[in-house]
Short mmCIF file of C-alpha atoms and ligand atoms in Angstrom, two decimals:
data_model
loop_
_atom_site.label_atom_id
_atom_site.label_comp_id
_atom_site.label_asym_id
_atom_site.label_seq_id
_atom_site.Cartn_x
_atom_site.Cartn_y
_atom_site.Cartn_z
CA UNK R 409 111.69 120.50 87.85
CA UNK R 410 114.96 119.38 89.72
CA UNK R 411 113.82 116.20 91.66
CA UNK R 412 115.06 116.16 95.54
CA UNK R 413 115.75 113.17 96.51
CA UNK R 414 116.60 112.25 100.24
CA UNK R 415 118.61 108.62 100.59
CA UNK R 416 117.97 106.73 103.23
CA UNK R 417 121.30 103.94 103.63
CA UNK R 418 124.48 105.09 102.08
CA UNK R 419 126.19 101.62 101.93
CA UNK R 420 127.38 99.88 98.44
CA UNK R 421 124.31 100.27 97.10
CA UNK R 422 123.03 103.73 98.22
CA UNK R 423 126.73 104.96 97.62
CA UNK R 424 125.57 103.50 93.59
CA UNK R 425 122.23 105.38 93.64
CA UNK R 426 124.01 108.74 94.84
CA UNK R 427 126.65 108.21 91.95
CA UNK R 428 124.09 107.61 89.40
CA UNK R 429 121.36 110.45 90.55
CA UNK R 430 124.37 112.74 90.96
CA UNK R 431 127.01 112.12 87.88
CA UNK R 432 125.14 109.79 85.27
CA UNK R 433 121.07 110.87 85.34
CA UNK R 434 119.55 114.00 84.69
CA UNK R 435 116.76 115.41 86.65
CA UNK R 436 117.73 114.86 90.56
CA UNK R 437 119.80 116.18 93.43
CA UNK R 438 120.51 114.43 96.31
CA UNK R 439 119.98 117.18 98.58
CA UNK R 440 120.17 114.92 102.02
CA UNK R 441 121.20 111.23 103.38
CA UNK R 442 120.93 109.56 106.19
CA UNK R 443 122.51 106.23 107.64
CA UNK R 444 122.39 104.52 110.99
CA UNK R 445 126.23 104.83 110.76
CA UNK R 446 126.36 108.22 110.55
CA UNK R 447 130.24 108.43 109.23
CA UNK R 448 129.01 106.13 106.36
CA UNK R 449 126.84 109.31 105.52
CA UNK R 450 129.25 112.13 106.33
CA UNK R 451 131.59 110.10 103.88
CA UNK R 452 129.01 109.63 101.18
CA UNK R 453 128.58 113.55 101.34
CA UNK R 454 132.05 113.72 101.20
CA UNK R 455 132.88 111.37 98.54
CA UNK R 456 130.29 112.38 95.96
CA UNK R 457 130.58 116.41 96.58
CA UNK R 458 127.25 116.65 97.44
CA UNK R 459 125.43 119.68 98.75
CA UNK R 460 123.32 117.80 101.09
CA UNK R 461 122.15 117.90 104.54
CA UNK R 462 123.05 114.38 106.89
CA UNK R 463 120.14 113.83 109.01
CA UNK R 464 120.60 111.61 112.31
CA UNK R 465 117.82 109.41 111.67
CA UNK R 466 115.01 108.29 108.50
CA UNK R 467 112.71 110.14 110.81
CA UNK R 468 113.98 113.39 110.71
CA UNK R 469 115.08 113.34 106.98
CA UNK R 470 111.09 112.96 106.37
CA UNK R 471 110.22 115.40 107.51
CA UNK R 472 112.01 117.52 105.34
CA UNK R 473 109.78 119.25 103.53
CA UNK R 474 112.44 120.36 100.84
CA UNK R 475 112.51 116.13 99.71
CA UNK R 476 110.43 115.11 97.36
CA UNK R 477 111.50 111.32 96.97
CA UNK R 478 113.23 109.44 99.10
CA UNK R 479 115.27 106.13 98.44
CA UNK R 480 115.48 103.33 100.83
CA UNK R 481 118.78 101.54 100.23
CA UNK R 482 119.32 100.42 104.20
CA UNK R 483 119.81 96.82 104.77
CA UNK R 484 116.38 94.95 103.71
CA UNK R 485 115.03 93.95 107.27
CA UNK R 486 115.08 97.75 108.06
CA UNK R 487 112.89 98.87 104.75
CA UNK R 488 109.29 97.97 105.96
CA UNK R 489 109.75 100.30 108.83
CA UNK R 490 111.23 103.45 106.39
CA UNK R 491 108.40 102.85 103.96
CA UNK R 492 105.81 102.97 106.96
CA UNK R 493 107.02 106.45 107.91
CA UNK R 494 107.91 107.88 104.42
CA UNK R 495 103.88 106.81 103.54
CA UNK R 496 103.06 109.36 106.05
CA UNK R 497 104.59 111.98 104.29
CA UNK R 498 103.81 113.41 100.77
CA UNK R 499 106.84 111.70 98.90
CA UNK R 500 107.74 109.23 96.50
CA UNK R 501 109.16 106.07 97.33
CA UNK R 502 112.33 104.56 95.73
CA UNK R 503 112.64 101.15 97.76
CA UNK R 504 115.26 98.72 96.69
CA UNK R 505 114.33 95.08 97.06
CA UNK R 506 112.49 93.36 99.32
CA UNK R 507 109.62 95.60 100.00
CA UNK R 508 110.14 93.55 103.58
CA UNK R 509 111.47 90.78 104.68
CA UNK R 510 107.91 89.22 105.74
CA UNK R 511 105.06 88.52 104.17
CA UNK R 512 103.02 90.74 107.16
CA UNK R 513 104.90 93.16 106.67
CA UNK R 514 104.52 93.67 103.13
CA UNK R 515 100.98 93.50 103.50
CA UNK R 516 101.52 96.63 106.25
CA UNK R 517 102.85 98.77 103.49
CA UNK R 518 100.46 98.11 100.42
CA UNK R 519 97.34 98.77 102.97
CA UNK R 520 98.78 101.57 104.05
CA UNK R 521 99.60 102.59 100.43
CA UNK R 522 95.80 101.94 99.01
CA UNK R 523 94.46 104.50 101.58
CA UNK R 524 96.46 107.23 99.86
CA UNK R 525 94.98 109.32 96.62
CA UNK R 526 97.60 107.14 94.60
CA UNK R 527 100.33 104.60 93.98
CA UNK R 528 104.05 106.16 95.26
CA UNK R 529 106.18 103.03 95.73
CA UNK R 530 108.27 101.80 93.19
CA UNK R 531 110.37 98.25 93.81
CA UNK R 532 114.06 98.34 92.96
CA UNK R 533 113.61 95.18 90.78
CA UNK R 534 115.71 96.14 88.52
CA UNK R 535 116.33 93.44 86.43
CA UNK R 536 113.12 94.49 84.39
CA UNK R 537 115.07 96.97 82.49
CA UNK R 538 117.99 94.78 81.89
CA UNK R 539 117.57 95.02 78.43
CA UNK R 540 119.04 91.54 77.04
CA UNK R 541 116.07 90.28 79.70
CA UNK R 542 113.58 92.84 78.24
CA UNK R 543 114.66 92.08 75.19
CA UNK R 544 114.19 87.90 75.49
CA UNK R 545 110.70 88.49 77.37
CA UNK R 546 110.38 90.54 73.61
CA UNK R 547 110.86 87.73 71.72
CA UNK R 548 108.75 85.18 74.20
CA UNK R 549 105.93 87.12 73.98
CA UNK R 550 105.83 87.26 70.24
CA UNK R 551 105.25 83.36 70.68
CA UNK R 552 108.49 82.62 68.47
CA UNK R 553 109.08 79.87 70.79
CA UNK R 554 105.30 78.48 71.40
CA UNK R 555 104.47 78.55 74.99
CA UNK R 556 106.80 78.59 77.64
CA UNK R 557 107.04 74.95 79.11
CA UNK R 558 110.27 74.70 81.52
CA UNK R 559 112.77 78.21 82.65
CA UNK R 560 116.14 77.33 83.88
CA UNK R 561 117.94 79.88 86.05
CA UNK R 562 120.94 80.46 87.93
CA UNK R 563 122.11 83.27 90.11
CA UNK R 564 125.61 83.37 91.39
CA UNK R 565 127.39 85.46 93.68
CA UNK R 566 131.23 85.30 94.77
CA UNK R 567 130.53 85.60 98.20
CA UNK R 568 127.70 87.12 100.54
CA UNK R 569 128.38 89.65 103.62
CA UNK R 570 128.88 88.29 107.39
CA UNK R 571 125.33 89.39 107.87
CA UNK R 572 123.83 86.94 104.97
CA UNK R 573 121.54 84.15 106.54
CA UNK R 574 120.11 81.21 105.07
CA UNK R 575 116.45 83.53 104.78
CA UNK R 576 118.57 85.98 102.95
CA UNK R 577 119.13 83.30 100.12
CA UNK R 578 115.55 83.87 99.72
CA UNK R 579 114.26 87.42 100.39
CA UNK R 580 117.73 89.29 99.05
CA UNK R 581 118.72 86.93 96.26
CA UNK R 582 116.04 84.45 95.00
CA UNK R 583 113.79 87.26 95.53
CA UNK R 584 114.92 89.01 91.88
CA UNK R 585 113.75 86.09 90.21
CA UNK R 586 110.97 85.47 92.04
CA UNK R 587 109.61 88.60 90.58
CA UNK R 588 111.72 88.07 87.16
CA UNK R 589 109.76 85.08 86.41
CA UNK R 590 106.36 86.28 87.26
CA UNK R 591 106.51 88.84 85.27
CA UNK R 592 108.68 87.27 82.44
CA UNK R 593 105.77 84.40 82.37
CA UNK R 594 102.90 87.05 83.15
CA UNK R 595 101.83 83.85 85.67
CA UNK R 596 101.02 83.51 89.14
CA UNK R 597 103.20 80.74 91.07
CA UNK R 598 101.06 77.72 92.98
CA UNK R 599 103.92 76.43 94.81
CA UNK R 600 107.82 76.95 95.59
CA UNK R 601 110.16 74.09 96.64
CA UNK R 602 113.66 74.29 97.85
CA UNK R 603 116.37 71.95 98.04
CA UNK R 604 119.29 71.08 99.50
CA UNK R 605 122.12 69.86 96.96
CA UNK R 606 125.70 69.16 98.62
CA UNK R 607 126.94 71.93 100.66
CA UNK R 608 129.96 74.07 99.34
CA UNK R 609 133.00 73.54 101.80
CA UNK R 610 133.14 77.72 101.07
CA UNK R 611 130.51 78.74 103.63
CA UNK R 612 131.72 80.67 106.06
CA UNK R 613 127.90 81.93 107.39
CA UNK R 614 126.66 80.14 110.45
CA UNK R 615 123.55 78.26 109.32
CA UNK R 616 123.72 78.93 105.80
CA UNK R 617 123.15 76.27 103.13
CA UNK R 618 125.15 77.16 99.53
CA UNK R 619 123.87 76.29 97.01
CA UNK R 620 120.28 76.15 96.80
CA UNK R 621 117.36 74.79 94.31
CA UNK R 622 114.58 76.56 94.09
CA UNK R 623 111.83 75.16 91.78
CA UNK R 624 108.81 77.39 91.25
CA UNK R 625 105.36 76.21 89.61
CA UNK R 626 103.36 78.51 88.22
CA UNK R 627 99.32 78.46 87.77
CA UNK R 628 99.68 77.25 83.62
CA UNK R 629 102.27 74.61 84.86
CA UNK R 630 105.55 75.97 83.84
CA UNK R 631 108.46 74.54 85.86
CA UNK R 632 111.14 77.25 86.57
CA UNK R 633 114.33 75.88 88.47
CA UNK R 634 116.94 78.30 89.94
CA UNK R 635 120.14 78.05 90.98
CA UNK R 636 120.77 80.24 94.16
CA UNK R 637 124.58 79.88 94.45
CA UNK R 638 126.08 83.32 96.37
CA UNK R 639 129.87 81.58 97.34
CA UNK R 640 130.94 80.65 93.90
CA UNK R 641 133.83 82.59 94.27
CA UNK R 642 134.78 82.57 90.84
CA UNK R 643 132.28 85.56 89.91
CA UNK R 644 129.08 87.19 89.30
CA UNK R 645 126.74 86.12 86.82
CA UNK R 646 122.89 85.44 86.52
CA UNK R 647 121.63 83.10 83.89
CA UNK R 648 118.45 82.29 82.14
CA UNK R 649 116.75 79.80 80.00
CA UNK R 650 113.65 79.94 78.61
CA UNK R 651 112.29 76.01 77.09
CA UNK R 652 109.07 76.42 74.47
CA UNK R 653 107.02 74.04 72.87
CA UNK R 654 109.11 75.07 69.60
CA UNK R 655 112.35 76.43 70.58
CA UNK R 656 114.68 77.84 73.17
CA UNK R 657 115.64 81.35 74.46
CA UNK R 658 118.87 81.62 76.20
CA UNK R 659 120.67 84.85 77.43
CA UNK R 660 123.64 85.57 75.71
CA UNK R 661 127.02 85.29 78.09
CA UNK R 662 127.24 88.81 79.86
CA UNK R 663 129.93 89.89 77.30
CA UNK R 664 131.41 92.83 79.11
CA UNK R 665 134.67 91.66 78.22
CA UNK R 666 136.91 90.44 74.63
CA UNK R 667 137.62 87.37 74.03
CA UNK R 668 141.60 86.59 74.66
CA UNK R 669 143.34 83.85 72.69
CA UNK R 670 146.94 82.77 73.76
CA UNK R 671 148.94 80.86 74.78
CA UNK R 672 147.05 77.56 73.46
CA UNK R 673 143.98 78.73 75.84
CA UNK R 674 140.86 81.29 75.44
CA UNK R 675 139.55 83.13 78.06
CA UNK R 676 136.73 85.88 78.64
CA UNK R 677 136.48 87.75 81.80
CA UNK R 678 133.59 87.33 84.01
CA UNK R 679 131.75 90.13 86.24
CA UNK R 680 132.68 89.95 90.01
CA UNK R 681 129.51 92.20 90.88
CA UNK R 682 125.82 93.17 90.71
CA UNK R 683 127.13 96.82 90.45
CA UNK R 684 128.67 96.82 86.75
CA UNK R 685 126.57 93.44 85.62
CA UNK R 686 123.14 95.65 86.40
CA UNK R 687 124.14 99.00 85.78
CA UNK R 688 122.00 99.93 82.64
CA UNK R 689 119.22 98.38 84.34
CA UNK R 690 119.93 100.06 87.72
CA UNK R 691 120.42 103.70 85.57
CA UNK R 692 117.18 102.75 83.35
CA UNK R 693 114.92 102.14 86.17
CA UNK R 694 116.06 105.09 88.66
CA UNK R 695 115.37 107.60 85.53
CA UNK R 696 112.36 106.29 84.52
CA UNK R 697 111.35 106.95 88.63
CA UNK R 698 112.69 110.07 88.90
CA UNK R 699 111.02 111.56 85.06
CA UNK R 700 107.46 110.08 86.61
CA UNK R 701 108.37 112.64 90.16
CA UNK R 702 109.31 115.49 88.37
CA UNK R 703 106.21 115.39 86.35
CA UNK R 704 104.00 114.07 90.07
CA UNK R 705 103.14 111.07 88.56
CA UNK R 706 102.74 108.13 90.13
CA UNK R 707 105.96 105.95 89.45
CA UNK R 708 105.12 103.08 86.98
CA UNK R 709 107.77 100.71 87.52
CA UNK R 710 107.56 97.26 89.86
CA UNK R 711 104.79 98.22 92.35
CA UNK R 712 104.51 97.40 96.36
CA UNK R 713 101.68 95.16 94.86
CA UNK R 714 104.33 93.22 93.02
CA UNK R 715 107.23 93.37 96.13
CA UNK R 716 104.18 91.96 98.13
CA UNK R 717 103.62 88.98 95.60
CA UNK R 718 107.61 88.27 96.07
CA UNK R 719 107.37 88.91 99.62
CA UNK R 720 104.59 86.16 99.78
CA UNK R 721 106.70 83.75 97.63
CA UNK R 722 109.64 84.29 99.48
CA UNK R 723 108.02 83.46 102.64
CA UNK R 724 106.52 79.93 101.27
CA UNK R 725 110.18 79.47 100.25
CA UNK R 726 111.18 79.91 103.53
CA UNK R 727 108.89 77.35 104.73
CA UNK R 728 110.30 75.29 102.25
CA UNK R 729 113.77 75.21 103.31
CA UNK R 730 112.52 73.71 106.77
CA UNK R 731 111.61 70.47 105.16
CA UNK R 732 112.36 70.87 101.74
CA UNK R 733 109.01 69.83 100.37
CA UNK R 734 106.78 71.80 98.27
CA UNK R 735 104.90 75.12 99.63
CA UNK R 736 101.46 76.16 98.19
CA UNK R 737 101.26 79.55 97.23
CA UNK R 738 97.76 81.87 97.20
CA UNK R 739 98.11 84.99 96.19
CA UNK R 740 94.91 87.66 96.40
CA UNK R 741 93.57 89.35 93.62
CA UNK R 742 95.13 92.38 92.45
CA UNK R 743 93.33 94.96 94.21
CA UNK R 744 91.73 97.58 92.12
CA UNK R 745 94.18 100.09 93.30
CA UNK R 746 97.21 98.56 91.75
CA UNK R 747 95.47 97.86 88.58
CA UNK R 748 93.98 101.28 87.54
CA UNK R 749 95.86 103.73 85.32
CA UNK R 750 96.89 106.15 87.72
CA UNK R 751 95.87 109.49 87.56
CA UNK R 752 98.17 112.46 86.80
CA UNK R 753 97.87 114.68 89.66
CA UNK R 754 97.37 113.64 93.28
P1 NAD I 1126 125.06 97.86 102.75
O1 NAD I 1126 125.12 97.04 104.00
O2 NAD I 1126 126.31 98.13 102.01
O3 NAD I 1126 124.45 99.23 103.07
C1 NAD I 1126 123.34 99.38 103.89
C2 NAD I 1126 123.47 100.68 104.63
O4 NAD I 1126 122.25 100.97 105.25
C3 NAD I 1126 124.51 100.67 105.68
O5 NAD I 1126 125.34 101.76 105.52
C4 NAD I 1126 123.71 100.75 106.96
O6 NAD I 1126 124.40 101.43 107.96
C5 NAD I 1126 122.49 101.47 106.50
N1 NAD I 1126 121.29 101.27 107.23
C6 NAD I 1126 120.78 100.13 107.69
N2 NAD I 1126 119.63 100.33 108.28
C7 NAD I 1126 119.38 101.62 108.16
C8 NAD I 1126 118.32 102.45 108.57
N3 NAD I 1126 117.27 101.99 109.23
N4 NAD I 1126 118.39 103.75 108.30
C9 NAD I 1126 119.42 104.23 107.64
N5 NAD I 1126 120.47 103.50 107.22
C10 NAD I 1126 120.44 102.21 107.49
O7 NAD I 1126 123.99 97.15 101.87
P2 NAD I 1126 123.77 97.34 100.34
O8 NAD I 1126 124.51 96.28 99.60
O9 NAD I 1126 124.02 98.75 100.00
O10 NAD I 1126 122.26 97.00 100.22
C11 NAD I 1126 121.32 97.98 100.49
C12 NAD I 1126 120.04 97.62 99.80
O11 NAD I 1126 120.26 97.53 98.45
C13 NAD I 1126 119.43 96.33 100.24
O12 NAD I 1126 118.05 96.47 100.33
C14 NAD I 1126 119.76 95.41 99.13
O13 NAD I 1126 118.78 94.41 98.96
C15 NAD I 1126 119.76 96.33 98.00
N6 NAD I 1126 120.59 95.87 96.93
C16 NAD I 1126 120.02 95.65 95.74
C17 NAD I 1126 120.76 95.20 94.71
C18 NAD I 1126 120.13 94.97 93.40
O14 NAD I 1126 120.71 94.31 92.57
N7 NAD I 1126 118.95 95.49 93.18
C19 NAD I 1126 122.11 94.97 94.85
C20 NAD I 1126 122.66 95.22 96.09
C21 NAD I 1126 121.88 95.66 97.13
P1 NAI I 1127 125.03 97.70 102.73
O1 NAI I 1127 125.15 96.87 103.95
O2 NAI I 1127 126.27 98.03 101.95
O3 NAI I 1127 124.40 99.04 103.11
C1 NAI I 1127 123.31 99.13 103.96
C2 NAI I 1127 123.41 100.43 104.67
O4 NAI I 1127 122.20 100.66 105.33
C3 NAI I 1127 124.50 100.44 105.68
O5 NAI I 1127 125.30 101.57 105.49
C4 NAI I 1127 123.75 100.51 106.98
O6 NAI I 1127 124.44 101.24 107.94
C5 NAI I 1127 122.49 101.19 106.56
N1 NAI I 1127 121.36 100.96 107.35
C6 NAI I 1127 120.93 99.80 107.83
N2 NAI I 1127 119.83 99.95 108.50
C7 NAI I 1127 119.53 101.26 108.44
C8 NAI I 1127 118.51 102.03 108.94
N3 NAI I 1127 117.56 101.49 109.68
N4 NAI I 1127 118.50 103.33 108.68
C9 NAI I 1127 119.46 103.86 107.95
N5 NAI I 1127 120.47 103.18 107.42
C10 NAI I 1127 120.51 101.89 107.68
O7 NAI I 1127 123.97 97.00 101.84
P2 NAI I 1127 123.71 97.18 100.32
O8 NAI I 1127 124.41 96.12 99.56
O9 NAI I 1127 123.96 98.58 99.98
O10 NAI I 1127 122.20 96.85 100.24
C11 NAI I 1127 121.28 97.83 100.58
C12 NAI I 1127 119.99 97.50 99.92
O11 NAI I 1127 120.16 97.45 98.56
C13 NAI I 1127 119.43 96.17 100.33
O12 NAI I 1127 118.05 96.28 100.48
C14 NAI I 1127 119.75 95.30 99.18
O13 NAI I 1127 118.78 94.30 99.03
C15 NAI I 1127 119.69 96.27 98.06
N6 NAI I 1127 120.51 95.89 96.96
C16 NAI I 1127 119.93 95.76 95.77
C17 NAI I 1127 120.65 95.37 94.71
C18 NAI I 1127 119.98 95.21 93.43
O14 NAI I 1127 120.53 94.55 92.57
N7 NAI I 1127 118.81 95.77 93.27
C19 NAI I 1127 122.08 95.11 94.79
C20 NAI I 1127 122.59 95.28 96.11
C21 NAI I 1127 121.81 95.67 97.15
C1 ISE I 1128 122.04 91.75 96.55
O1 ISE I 1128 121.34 92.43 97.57
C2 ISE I 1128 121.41 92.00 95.23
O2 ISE I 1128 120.33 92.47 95.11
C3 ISE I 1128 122.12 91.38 94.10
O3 ISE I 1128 121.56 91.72 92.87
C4 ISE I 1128 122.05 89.89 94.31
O4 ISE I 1128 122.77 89.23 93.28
C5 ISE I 1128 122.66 89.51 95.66
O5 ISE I 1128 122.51 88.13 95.86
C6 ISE I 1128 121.95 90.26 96.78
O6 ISE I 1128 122.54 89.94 98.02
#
């Protein structure tokens, strides 16, 4: 079976999801997209030769009943309210990260999830299937290192949109390791602080503070500290640490690019975007969705469970960067829903 797949925001990042579900992955045809700027549609239909329909609204493309999935790549405030509608309908749900921008509304979508037959939401945290990431979580877990004490982290960007707010450095950037290290820990956070350091003269945002601590406590004790930084202008990179009772476990540089020596100096190039630093992870994840549709399966990537743990994270981080002191978090227990092994058919 040929998955449908209806995209909902054809910006950078829907424009990526088109190219990949259209020219890279097998199993799916974008057969219609919709944007609130509808010549950023018309051009992705244009652009990527697609044989799709351009709907005026989310609304209307759901009710399609020729879609089977439908991926939410519009600008993270507007997700909650796609999900909300697309959970009335029969179809899968690609949503790229957050889930929502508030806690509440997270909550909105995984009740409204649990009273359908089964799960239907995957997460777009992608960097899951990075697999240097996967592959150091590997090697953690096998307890070559003893137990995980202290993670340090750093995320940089070059530079962030006119859009990006100071929440943003929370619920669109912190936010991929705020589920990174939950999962790379398999622990539940008790608290979240953020702080300050010197601002960057390179801030152009209203409001915005660049760069930002973030230091995380989870429920065994580990300490993880991240380094939001998103207008470092030199490039794009993310970074990651791991200290054990009996060793270290460090990614490796990104190493997209040789090694030049001359002229007295070396030099390596570094990534300027998520788009080429992410992209096995981006291509590994949106398969793995769309093999789990075609077979009407419940996806079994990052769950709305899981963007509603980040979502309540990121809104104790939030909290945080009022006063910069330290931010309980209480999470609920997993509800039974999330948990089970999900059945085959709905
Ligand atoms: P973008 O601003 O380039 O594109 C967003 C598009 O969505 C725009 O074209 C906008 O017109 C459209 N849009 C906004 N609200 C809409 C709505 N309600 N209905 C339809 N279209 C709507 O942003 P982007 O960089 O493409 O980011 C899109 C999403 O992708 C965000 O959720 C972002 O967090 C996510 N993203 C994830 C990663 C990652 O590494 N996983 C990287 C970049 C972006
Ligand atoms: P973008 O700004 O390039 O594109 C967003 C698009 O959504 C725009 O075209 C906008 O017109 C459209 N849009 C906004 N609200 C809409 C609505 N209500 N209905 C329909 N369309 C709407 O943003 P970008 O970078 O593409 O990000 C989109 C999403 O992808 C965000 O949620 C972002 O967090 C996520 N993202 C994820 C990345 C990742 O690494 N997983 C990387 C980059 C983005
Ligand atoms: C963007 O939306 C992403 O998800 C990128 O991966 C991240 O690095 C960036 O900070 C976000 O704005």
């Amino acid at each position: 079976m040929v998955v449908k797949v209806g995209v909902i925001g054809t910006g950078a990042m829907g424009r990526a999801h088109i190219d990949r579900l259209t020219n890279v992955l097998t199993g799916a045809k974008v057969v219609a997209v919709t944007d609130i700027n509808q010549e950023a549609a018309e051009a992705a239909v244009h652009d990527f030769k697609l044989d799709a329909k351009v709907y005026p609204d989310d609304t209307s493309l759901l009710q399609d009943p020729d879609i089977d999935a439908v991926f939410v790549v519009s600008f993270g405030g507007a997700h909650e309210a796609t999900v909300l509608k697309a959970l009335d309908t029969d179809k899968f749900i690609f949503t790229e990260k957050p889930l929502a921008t508030t806690l509440e509304g997270a909550k909105r979508i995984v009740d409204k999830e649990m009273t359908k037959p089964r799960k239907v939401i995957q997460v777009g945290f992608m960097r899951r299937y990075d697999e240097a990431i996967h592959e150091l979580k590997t090697k953690l877990d096998s307890g070559i290192i003893g137990k995980p004490l202290v993670v340090r982290a750093s995320h940089i960007n070059p530079d962030v949109a006119a859009n990006y707010s100071n929440e943003m450095a929370i619920t669109d950037t912190l936010i991929h390791e705020i589920d990174e290290m939950h999962w790379l820990l398999d622990d539940d956070y008790a608290s979240i602080q953020i702080t300050y350091p010197r601002q960057s003269s390179k801030v152009n945002n209203e409001g915005l503070r660049d760069p930002q601590l973030a230091t995380l406590t989870t429920k065994k004790g580990v300490v993880v500290q991240v380094l939001v930084h998103v207008t470092a202008q030199y490039g794009y990179e993310v970074k990651l640490e791991v200290v054990g009772e009996t060793g270290e476990l460090k990614l490796p540089d990104d190493g997209f690019a040789p090694i030049v020596r001359t002229q007295a100096t070396q030099q390596t190039a570094i990534e300027t975007s998520w788009v080429k630093r992410f992209l096995q992870a981006y291509n590994t994840e949106v398969q793995e969705f769309i093999n789990q549709v075609a077979q009407n399966q419940s996806p079994i990537g990052p769950s709305a469970w899981e963007g509603y743990i980040a979502a309540v994270t990121a809104e104790a981080g939030i909290r945080s960067q009022k006063d910069q002191e330290p931010v309980l978090i209480n999470v609920a227990t997993t509800p039974a829903f999330y948990q089970k092994k999900q059945a085959v058919q709905a």
